[in-house]
Short mmCIF file of C-alpha atoms in Angstrom, two decimals:
data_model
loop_
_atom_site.label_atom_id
_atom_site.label_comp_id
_atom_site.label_asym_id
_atom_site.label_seq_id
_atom_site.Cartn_x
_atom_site.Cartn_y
_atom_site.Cartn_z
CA UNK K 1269 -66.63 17.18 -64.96
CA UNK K 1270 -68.12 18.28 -61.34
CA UNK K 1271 -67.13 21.51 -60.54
CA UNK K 1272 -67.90 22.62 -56.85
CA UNK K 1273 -68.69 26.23 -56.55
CA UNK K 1274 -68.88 28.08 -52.94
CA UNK K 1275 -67.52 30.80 -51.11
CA UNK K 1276 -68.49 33.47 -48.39
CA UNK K 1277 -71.97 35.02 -48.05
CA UNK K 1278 -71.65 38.31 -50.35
CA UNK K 1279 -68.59 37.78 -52.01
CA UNK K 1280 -70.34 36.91 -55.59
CA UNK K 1281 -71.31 33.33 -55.94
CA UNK K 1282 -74.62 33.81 -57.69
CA UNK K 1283 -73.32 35.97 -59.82
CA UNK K 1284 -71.27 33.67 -60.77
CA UNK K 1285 -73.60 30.78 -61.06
CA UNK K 1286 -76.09 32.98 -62.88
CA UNK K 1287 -73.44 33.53 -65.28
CA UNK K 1288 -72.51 30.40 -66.20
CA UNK K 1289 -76.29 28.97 -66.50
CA UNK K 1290 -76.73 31.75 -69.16
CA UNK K 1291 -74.12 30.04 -70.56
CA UNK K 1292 -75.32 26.48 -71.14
CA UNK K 1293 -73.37 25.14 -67.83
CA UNK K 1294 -75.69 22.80 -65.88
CA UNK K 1295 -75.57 24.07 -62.17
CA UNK K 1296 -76.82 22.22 -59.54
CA UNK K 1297 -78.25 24.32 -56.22
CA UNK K 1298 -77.73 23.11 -53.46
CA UNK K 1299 -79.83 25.66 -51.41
CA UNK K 1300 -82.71 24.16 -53.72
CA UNK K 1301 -82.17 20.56 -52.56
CA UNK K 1302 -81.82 21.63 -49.14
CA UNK K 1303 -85.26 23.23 -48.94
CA UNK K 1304 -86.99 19.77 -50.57
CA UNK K 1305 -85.22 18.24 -48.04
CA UNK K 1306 -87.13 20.27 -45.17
CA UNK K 1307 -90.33 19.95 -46.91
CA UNK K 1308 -93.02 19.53 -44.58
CA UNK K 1309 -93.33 15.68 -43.04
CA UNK K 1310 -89.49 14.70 -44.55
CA UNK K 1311 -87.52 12.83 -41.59
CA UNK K 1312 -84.82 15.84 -41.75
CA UNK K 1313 -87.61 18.12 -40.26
CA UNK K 1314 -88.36 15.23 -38.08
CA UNK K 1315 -85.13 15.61 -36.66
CA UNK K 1316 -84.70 18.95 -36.61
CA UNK K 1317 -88.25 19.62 -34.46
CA UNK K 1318 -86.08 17.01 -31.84
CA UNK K 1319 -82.88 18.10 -32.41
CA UNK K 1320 -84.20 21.80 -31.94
CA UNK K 1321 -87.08 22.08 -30.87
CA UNK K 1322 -90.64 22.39 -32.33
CA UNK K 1323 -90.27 26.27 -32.07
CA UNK K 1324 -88.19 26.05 -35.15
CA UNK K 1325 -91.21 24.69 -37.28
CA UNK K 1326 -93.91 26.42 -38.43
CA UNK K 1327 -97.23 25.37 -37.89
CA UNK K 1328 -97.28 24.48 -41.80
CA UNK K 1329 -95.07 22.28 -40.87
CA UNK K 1330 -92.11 23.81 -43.14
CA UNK K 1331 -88.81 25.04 -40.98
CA UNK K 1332 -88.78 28.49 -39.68
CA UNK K 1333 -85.41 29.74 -41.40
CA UNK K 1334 -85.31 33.12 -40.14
CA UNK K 1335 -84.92 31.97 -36.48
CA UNK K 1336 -83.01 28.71 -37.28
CA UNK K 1337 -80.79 31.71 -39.24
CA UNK K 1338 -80.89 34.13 -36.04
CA UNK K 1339 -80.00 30.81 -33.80
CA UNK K 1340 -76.93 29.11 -35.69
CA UNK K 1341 -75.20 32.51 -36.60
CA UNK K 1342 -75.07 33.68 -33.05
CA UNK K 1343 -73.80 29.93 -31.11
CA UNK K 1344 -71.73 27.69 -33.09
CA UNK K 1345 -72.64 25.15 -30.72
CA UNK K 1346 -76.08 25.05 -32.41
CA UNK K 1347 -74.73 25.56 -36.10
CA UNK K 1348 -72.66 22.47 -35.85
CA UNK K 1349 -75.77 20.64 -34.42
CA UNK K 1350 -77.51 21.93 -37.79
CA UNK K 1351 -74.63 20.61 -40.21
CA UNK K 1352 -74.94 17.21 -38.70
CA UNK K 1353 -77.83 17.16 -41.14
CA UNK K 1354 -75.80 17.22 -43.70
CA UNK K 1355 -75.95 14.03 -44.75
CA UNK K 1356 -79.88 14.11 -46.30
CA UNK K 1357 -78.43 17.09 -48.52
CA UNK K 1358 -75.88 15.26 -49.65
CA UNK K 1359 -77.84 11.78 -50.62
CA UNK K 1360 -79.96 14.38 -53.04
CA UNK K 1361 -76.98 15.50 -54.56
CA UNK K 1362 -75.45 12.17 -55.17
CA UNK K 1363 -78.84 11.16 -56.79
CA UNK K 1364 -79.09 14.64 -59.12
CA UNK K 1365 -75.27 13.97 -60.03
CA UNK K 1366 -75.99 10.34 -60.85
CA UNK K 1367 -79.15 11.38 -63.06
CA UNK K 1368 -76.94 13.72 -65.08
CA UNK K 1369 -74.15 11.72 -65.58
CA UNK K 1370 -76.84 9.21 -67.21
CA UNK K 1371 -78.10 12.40 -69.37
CA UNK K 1372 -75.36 14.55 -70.38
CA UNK K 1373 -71.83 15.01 -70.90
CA UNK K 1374 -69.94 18.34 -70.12
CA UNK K 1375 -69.37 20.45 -67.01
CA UNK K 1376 -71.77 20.24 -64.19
CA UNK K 1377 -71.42 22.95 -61.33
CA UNK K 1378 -72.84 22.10 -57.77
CA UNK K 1379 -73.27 25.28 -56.64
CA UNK K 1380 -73.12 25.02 -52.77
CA UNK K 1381 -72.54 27.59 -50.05
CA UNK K 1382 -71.77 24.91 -47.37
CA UNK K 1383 -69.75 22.71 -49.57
CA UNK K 1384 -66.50 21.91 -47.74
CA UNK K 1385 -68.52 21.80 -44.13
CA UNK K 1386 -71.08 19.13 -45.82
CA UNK K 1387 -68.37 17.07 -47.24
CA UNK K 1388 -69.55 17.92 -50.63
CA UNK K 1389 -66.40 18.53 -52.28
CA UNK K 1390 -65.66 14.61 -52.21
CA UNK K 1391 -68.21 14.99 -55.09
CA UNK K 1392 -66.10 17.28 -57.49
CA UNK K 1393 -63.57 16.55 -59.71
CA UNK K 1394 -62.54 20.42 -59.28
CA UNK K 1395 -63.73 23.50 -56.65
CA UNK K 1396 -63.78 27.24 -57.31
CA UNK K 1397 -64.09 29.69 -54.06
CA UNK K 1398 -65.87 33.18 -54.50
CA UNK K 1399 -64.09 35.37 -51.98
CA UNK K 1400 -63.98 39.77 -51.61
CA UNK K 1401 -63.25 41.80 -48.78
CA UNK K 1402 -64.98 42.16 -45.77
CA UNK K 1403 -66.38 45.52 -46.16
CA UNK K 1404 -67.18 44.76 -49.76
CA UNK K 1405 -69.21 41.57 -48.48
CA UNK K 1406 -70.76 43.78 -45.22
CA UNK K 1407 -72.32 46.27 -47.68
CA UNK K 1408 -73.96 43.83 -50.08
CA UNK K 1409 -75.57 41.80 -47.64
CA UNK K 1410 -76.66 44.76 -45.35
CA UNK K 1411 -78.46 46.01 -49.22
CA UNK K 1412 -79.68 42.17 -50.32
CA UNK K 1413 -80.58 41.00 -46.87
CA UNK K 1414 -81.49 43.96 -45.16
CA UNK K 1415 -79.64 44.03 -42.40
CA UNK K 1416 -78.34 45.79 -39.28
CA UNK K 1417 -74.51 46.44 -38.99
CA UNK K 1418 -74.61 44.04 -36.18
CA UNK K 1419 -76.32 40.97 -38.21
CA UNK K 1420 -74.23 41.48 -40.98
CA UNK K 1421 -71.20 41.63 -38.98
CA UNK K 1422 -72.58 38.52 -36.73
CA UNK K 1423 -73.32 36.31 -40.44
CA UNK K 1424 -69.79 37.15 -41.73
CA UNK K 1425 -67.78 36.23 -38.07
CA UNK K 1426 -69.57 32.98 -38.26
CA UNK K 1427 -68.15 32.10 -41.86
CA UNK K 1428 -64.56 30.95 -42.62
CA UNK K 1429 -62.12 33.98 -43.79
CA UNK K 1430 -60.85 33.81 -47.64
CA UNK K 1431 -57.82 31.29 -46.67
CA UNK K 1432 -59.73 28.77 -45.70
CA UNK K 1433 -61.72 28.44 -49.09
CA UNK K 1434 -58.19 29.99 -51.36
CA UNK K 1435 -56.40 26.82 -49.40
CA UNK K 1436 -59.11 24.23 -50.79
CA UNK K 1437 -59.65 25.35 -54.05
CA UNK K 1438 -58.60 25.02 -57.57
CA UNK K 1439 -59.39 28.20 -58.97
CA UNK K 1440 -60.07 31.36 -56.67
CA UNK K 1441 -62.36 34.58 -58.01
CA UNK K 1442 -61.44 37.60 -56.09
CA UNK K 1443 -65.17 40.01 -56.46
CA UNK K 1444 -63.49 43.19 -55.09
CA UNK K 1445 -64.54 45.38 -58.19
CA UNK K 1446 -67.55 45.70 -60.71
CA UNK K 1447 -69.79 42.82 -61.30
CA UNK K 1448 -68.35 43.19 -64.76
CA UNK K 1449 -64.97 42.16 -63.69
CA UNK K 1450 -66.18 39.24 -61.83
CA UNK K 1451 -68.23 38.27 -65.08
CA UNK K 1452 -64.66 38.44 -66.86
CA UNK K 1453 -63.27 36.45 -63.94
CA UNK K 1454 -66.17 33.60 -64.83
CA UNK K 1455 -65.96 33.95 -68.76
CA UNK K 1456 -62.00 33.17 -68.50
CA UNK K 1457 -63.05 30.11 -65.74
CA UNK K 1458 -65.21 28.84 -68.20
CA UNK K 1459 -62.68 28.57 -70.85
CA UNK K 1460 -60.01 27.05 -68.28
CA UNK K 1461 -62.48 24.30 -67.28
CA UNK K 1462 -63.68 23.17 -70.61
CA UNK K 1463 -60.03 23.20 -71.82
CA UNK K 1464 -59.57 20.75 -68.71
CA UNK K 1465 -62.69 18.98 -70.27
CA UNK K 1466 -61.08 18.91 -73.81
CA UNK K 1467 -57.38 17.86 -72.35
CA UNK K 1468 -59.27 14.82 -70.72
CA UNK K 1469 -61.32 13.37 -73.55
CA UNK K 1470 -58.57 13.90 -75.41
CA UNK K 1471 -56.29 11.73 -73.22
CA UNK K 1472 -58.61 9.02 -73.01
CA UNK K 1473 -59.32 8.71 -77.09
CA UNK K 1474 -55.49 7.83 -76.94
CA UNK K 1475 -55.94 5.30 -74.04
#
């Protein structure tokens, strides 16, 4: 089983993906993937010195994510310009999810902060959303991130609110309270999704 995993910057997700590594669930990261995919020389950078400009690569030849971050969040223009790169993302993906199918049985979770805007989700056989308030969300970002008021407030305008990701989902996690409680939240996830797993294997033994 693929399970997508996303939701809004400082809602929770890592804590949830954290949690369910610890607990023997494969995860896939998709911010991993997409910094191979910038690696210095790749044809994504390629295109993203001309789609860009060479301003937004260092002179290592990696991509200069702090501006490309200051850019996209501030003109939407530009952001959709970036997601039209999607595509070399998702061809790693594919490959990682075909290798692991070949390996392993069990649940496999892409985690994936841009996973409905990539087209990502076509992947998954099920997606969960991490979602919280926006003043929950302001103040952990402003402490992980260290940001201004105004940056934090410009990186959560640019996202989609909660019912965009609550109307594509399968299961929502709501982190308005202790990371405890959204631990609990994951722990009773996990048992939904391997009763899915169970339910299916079962179904097909009888076919």
């Amino acid at each position: 089983m693929i399970v997508g995993l996303t939701g809004q910057t400082g809602a929770g997700k890592s804590t949830v993906s954290d949690y369910l590594r610890e607990n023997g669930v494969v995860v896939i990261d998709a911010d991993k993937i997409a910094r191979e995919v910038v690696e210095t020389g790749s044809a994504c950078i390629a295109d993203i010195a001309l789609e860009f400009g060479c301003e937004y690569i260092n002179m290592d030849g990696t991509l200069n994510r702090k501006k490309m971050a200051r850019t996209v969040f501030n003109d939407k223009e530009k952001l959709k310009k970036l997601n039209n790169l999607f595509p070399y993302i998702i061809d790693s993906i594919r490959r990682e999810l075909k290798h692991l199918r070949e390996q392993q049985e069990g649940i496999i979770v892409l985690d994936a902060p841009t996973l409905f805007e990539s087209g990502a989700d076509r992947e998954c056989d099920r997606v969960v959303s991490v979602t919280a308030d926006v003043q929950s969300r302001k103040e952990r970002i402003i402490r992980r991130d260290k940001l201004t008021e105004e940056e934090a407030d410009e990186r959560i305008q640019a996202q989609h609110d909660e019912e965009y990701y609550k109307s594509r989902s399968w299961q929502v996690l709501e982190n308005n309270g202790s990371i405890d409680e959204l631990k609990n939240q994951t722990s009773v996830l996990l048992s939904k999704l391997e009763a899915e797993m169970e339910a299916g294997n079962s179904s097909e033994a009888q076919q």
